[in-house]
PDB file of C-alpha atoms in Angstrom:
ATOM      1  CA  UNK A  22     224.396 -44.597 -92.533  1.00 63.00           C
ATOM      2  CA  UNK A  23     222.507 -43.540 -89.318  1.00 76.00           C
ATOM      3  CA  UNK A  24     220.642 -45.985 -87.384  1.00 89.00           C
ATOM      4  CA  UNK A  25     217.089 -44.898 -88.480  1.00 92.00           C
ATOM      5  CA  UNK A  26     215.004 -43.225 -85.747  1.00 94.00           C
ATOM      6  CA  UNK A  27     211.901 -41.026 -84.836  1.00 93.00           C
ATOM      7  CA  UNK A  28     207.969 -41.613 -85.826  1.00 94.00           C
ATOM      8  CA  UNK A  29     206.148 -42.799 -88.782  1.00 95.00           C
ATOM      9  CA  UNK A  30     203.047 -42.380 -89.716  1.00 96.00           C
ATOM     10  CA  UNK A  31     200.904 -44.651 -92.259  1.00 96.00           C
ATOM     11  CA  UNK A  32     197.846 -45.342 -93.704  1.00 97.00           C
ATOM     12  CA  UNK A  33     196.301 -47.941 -95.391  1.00 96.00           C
ATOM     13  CA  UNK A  34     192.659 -49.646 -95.736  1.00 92.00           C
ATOM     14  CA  UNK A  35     191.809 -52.577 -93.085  1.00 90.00           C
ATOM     15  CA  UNK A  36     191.817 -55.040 -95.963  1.00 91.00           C
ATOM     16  CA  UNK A  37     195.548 -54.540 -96.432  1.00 94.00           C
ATOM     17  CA  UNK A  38     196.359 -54.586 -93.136  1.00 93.00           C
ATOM     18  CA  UNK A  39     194.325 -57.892 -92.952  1.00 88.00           C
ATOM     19  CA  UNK A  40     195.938 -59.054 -96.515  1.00 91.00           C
ATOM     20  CA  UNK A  41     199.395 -58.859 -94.905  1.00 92.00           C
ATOM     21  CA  UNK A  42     200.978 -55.925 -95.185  1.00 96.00           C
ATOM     22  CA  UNK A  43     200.342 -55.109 -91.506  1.00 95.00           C
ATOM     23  CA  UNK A  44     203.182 -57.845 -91.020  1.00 96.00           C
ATOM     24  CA  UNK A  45     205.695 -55.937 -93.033  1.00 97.00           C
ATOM     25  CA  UNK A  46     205.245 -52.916 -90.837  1.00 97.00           C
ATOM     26  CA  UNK A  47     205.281 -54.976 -87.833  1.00 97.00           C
ATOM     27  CA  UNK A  48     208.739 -56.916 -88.746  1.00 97.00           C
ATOM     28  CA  UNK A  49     210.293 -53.627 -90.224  1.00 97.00           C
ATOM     29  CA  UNK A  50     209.537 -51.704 -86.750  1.00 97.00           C
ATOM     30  CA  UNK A  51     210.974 -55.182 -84.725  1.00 97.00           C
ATOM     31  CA  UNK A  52     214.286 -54.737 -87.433  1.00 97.00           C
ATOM     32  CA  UNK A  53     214.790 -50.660 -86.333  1.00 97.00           C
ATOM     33  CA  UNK A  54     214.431 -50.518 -82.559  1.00 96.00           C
ATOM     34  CA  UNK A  55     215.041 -47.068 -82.342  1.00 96.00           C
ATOM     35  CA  UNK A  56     211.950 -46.155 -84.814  1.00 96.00           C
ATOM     36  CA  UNK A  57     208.182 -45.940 -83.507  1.00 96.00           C
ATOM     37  CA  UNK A  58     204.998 -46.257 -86.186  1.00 96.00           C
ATOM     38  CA  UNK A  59     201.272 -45.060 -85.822  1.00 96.00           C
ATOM     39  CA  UNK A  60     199.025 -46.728 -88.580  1.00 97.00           C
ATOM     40  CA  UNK A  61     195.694 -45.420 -89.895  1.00 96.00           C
ATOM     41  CA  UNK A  62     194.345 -48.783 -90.672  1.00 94.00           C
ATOM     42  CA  UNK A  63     191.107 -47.119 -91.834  1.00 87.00           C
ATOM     43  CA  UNK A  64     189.154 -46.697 -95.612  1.00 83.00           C
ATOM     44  CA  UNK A  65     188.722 -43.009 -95.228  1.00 85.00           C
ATOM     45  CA  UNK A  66     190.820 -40.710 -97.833  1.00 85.00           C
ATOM     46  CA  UNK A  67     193.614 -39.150 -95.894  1.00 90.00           C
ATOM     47  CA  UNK A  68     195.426 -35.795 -97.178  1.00 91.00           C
ATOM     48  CA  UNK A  69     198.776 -36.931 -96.140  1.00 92.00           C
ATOM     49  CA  UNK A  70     200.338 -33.214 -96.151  1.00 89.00           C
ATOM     50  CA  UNK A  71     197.555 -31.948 -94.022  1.00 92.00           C
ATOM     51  CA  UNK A  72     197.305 -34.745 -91.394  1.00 95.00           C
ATOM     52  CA  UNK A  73     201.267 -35.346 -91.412  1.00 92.00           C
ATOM     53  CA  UNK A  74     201.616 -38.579 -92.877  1.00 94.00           C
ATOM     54  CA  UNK A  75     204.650 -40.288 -93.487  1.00 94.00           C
ATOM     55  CA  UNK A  76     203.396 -42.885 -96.284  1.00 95.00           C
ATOM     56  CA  UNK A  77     200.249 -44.455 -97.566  1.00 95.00           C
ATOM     57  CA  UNK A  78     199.798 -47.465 -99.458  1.00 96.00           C
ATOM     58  CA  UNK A  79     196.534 -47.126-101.841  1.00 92.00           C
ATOM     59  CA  UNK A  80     194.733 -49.183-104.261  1.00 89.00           C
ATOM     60  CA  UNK A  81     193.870 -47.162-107.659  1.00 83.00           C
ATOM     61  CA  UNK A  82     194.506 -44.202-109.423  1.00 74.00           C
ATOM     62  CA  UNK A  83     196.221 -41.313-107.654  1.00 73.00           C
ATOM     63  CA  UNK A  84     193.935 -37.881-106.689  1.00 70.00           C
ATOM     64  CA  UNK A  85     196.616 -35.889-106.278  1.00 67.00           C
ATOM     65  CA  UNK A  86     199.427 -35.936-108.735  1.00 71.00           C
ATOM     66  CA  UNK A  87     202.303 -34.082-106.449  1.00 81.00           C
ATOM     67  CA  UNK A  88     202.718 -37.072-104.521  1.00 89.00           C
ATOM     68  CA  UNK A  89     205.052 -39.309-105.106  1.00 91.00           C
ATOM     69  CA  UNK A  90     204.012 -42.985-106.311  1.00 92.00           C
ATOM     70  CA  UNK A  91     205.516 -46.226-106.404  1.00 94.00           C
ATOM     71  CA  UNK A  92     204.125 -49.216-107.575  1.00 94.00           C
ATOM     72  CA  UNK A  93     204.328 -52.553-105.452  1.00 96.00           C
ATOM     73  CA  UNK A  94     201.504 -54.948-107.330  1.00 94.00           C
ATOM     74  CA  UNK A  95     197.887 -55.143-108.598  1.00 93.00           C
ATOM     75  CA  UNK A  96     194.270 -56.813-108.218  1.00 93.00           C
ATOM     76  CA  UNK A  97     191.238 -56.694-109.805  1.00 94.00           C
ATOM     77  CA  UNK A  98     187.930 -57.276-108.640  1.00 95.00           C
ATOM     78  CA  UNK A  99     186.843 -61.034-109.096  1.00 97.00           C
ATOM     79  CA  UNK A 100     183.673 -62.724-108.769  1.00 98.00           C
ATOM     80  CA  UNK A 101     182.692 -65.186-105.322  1.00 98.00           C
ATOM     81  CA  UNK A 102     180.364 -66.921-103.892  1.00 98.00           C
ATOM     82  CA  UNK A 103     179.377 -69.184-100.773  1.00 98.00           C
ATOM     83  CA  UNK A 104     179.802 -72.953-101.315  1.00 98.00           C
ATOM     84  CA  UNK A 105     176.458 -72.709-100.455  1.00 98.00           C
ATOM     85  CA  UNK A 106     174.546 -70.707-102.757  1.00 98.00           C
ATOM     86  CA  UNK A 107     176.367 -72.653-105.745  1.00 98.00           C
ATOM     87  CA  UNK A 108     175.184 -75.779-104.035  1.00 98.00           C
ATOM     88  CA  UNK A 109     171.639 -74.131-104.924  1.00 97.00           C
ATOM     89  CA  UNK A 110     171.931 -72.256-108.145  1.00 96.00           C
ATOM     90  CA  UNK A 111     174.954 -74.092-110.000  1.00 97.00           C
ATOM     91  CA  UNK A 112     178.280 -72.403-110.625  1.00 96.00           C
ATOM     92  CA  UNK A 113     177.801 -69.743-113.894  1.00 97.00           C
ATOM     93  CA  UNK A 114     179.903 -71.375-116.887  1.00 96.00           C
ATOM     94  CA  UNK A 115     179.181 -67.827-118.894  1.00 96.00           C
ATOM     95  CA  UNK A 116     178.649 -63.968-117.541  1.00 97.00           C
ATOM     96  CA  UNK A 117     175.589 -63.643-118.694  1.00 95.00           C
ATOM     97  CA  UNK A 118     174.198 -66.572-116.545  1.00 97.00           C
ATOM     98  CA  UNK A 119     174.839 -63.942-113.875  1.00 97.00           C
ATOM     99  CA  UNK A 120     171.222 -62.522-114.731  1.00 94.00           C
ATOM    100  CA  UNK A 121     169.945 -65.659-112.812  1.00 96.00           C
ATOM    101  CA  UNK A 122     171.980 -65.190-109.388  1.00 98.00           C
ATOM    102  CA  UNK A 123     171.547 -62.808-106.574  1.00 98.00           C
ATOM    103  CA  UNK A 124     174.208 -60.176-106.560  1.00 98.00           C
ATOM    104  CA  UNK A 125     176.043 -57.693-104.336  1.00 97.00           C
ATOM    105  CA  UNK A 126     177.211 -54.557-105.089  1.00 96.00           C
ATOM    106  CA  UNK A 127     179.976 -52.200-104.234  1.00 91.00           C
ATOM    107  CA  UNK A 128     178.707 -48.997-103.864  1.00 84.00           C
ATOM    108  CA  UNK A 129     175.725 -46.897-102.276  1.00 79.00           C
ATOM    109  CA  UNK A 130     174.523 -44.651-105.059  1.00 72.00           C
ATOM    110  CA  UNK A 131     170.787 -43.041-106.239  1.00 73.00           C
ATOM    111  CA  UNK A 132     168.875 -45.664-108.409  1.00 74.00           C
ATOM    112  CA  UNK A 133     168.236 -49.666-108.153  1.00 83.00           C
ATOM    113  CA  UNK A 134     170.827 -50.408-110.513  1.00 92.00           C
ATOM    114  CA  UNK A 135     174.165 -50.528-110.398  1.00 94.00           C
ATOM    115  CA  UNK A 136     176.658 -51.841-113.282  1.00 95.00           C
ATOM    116  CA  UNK A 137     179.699 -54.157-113.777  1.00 96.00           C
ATOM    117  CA  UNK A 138     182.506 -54.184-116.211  1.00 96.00           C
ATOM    118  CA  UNK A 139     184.113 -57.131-116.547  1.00 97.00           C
ATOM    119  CA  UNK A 140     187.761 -57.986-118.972  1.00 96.00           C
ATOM    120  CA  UNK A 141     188.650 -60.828-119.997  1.00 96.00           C
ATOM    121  CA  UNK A 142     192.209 -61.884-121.546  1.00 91.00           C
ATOM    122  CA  UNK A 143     190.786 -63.057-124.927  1.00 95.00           C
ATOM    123  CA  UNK A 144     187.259 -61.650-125.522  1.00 95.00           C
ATOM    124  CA  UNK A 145     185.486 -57.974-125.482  1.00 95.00           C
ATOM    125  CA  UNK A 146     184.245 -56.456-122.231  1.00 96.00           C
ATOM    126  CA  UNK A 147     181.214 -57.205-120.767  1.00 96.00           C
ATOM    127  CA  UNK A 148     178.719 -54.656-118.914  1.00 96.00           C
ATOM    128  CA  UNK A 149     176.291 -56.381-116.683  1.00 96.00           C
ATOM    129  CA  UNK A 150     173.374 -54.516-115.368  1.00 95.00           C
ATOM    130  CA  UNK A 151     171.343 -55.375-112.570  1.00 96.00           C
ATOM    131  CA  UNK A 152     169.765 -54.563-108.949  1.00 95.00           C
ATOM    132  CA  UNK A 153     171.594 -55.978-106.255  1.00 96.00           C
ATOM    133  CA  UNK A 154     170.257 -57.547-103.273  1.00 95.00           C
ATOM    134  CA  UNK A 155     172.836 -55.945-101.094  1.00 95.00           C
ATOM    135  CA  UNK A 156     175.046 -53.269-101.342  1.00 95.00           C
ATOM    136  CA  UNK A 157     177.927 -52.159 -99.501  1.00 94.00           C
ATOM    137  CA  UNK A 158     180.872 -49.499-100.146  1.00 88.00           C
ATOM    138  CA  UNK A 159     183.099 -52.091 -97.476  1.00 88.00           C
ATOM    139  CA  UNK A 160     185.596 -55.024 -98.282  1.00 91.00           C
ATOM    140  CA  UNK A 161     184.910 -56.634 -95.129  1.00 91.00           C
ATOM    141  CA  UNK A 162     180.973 -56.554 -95.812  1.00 94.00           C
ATOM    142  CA  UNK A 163     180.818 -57.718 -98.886  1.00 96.00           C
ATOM    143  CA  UNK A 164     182.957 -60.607 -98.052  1.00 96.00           C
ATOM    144  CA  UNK A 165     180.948 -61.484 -95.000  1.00 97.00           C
ATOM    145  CA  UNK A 166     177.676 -61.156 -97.247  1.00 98.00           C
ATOM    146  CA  UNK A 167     179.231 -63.700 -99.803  1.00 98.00           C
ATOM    147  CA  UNK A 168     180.134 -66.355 -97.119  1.00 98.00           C
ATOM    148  CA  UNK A 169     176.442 -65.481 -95.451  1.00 98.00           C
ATOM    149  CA  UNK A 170     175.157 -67.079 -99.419  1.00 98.00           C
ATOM    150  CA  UNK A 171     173.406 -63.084-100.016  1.00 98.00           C
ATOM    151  CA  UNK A 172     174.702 -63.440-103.539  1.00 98.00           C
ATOM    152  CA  UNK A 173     177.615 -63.239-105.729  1.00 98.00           C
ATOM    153  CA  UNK A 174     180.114 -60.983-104.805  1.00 98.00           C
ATOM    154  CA  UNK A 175     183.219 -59.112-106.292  1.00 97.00           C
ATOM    155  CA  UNK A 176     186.072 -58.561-103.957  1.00 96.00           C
ATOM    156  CA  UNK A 177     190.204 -57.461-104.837  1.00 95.00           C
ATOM    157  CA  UNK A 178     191.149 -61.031-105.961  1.00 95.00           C
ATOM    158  CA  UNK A 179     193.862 -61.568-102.877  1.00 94.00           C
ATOM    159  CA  UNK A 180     190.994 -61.018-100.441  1.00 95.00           C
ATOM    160  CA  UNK A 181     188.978 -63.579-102.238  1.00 96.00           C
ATOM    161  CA  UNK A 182     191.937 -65.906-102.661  1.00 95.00           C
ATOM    162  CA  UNK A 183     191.777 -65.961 -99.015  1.00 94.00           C
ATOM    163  CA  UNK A 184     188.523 -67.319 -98.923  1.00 97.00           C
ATOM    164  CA  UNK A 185     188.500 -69.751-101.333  1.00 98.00           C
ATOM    165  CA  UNK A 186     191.734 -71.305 -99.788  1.00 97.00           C
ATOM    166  CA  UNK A 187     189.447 -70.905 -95.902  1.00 97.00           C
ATOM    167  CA  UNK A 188     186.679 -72.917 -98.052  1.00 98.00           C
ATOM    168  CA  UNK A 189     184.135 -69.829 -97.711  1.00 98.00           C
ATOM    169  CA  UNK A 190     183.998 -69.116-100.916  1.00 98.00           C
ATOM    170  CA  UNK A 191     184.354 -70.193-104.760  1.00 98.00           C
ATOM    171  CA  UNK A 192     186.042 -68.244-107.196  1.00 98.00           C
ATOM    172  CA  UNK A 193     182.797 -67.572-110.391  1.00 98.00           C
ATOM    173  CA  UNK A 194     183.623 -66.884-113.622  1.00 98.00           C
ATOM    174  CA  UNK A 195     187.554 -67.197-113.754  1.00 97.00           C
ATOM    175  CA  UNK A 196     189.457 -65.140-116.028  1.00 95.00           C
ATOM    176  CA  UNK A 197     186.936 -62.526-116.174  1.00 98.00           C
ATOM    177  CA  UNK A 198     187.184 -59.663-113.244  1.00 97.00           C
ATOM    178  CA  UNK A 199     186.644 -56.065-113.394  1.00 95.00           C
ATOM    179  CA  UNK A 200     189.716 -53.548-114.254  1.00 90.00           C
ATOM    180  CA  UNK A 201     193.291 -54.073-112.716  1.00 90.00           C
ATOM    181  CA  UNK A 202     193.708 -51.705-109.878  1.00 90.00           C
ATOM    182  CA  UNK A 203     197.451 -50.417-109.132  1.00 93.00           C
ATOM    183  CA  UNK A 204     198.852 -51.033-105.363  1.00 95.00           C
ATOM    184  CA  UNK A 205     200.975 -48.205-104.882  1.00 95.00           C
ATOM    185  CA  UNK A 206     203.276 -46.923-102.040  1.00 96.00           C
ATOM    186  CA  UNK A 207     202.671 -42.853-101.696  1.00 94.00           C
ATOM    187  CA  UNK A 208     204.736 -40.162-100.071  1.00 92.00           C
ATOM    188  CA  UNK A 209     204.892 -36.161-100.098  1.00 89.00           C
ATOM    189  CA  UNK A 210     208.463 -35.232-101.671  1.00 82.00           C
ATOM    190  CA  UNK A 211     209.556 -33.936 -98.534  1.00 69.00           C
ATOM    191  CA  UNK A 212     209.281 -36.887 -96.176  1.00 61.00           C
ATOM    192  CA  UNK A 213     210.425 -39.655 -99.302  1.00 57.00           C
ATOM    193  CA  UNK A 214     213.867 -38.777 -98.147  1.00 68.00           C
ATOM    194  CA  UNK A 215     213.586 -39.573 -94.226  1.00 83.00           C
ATOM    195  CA  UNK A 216     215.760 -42.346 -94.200  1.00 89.00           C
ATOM    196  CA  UNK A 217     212.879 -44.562 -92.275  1.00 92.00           C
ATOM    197  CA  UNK A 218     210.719 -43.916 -94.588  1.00 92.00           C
ATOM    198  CA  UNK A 219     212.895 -44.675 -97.385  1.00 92.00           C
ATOM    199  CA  UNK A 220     213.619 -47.738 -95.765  1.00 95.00           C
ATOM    200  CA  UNK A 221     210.442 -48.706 -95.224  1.00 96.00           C
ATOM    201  CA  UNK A 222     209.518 -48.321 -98.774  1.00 95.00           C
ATOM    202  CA  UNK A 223     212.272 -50.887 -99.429  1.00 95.00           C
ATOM    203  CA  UNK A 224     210.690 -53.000 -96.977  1.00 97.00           C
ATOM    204  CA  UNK A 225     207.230 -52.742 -98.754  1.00 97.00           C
ATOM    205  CA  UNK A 226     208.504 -52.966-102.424  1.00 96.00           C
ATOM    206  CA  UNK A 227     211.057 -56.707-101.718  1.00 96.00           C
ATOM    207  CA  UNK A 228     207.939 -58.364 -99.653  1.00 96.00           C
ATOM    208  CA  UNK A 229     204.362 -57.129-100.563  1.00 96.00           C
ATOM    209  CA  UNK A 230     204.418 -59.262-103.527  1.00 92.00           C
ATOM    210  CA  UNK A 231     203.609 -62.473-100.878  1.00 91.00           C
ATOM    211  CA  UNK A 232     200.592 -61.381 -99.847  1.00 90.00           C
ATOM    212  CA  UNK A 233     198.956 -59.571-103.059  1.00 87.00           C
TER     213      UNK A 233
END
C-alpha cells in the first residue's frame, strides 16, 4: 500500500486533547512523514461536510445519523471535590447528603435550578435538584471551580481521575455518576476511505483506551 500522504483535518474538544488523545495524533503524524494534520481542538459543534473535516472524535450521542461512527470507549460524569472543602463539610457517604454541599453545575439555562441524574450499579436512579453556586457549560471551568473548593463538581470521570491522582480533587459518591457517554471516532462516508484517515482511525481505536 501507498505511503499515506496529504492533509487531515480533526476536531475534538480541549479536554480530549488535554486527556491524551492529542498524543495519538502527534505520534501518528511523527509515524507518516509525508502526511500534515490541522486540529480543531475547540467545544464548538462542527458540521464536518461543510467545514471539510477529515474526522472528529465526540463524546455522546450522534446529531447526524449519515456519518459514520465508531466507538473507541466511554465516561460518565462523576462527582469531585477540593481536598479542601471536604476538609470542611465531610465527604457525603449517601446522595442525598448532597442537599448540604455547595454545588456546580453544567449548563447555563433559564431558572435557579438545575437537575442531576445519577445510576448506580445496584440501586434505582436518583434525581437531585438544587441551585448551584456556579455554573458553567466548560470542562476546564468546572474543574478549576472544584479545585478553587466552589462546590462539588461533576466532570467525565478520566478528567477527574486526573485530579484525584494530581491531589486536587476527591472522587464523592463512588459508584454513582450520571449516564455513560459513548467516545466515538466520526467520519463522512466519503473521506472514511482516505487511507490516512483510515489509518488514523486504527491509530485511535488500538491506543485511546490509555487515556479514557
Amino acid at each position: 500500500m501507498a505511503e499515506p500522504s496529504g492533509r487531515l483535518r480533526l476536531t475534538m474538544s480541549t479536554v480530549l486533547v488535554e486527556a491524551g488523545l492529542g498524543k495519538i495524533v502527534a505520534r501518528f503524524i511523527a509515524a507518516n512523514p509525508k502526511l500534515r494534520c490541522e486540529i480543531d481542538a475547540s467545544d464548538r459543534y462542527v458540521d464536518l461536510v461543510a467545514e471539510g473535516y477529515d474526522l472528529a472524535v465526540r463524546v455522546g450521542n450522534l446529531k447526524d445519523s449519515s456519518l459514520i461512527r465508531r466507538k473507541i470507549g466511554s465516561t460518565e460524569a462523576s462527582m469531585f471535590a477540593a481536598p479542601s472543602l471536604i476538609a470542611d463539610h465531610g465527604i457525603p457517604s449517601r446522595p442525598n447528603e448532597l442537599a448540604s454541599y455547595p454545588l456546580i453545575g453544567e449548563q447555563i439555562a433559564p431558572g435557579d435550578s438545575q437537575v442531576w441524574t445519577l445510576h448506580h450499579v445496584a440501586q434505582k436512579p436518583l434525581k437531585i435538584e438544587f441551585k448551584p453556586r456556579m455554573s458553567a457549560n466548560n470542562v476546564r471551568a468546572i474543574s478549576e471551580a472544584i479545585e478553587a473548593g466552589l462546590g462539588v463538581g461533576r466532570l467525565p470521570t478520566f478528567v477527574g481521575r486526573r485530579m484525584v491522582t494530581e491531589g486536587t480533587a476527591v472522587h464523592v459518591l463512588p459508584g454513582w455518576a450520571g449516564p455513560s457517554l459513548d467516545i466515538s471516532l466520526v467520519h463522512a462516508a466519503n473521506r472514511g476511505m482516505l487511507p490516512g484517515v483510515r489509518l488514523l482511525i486504527d491509530a485511535f481505536t488500538r491506543e485511546a483506551g490509555v487515556f479514557l
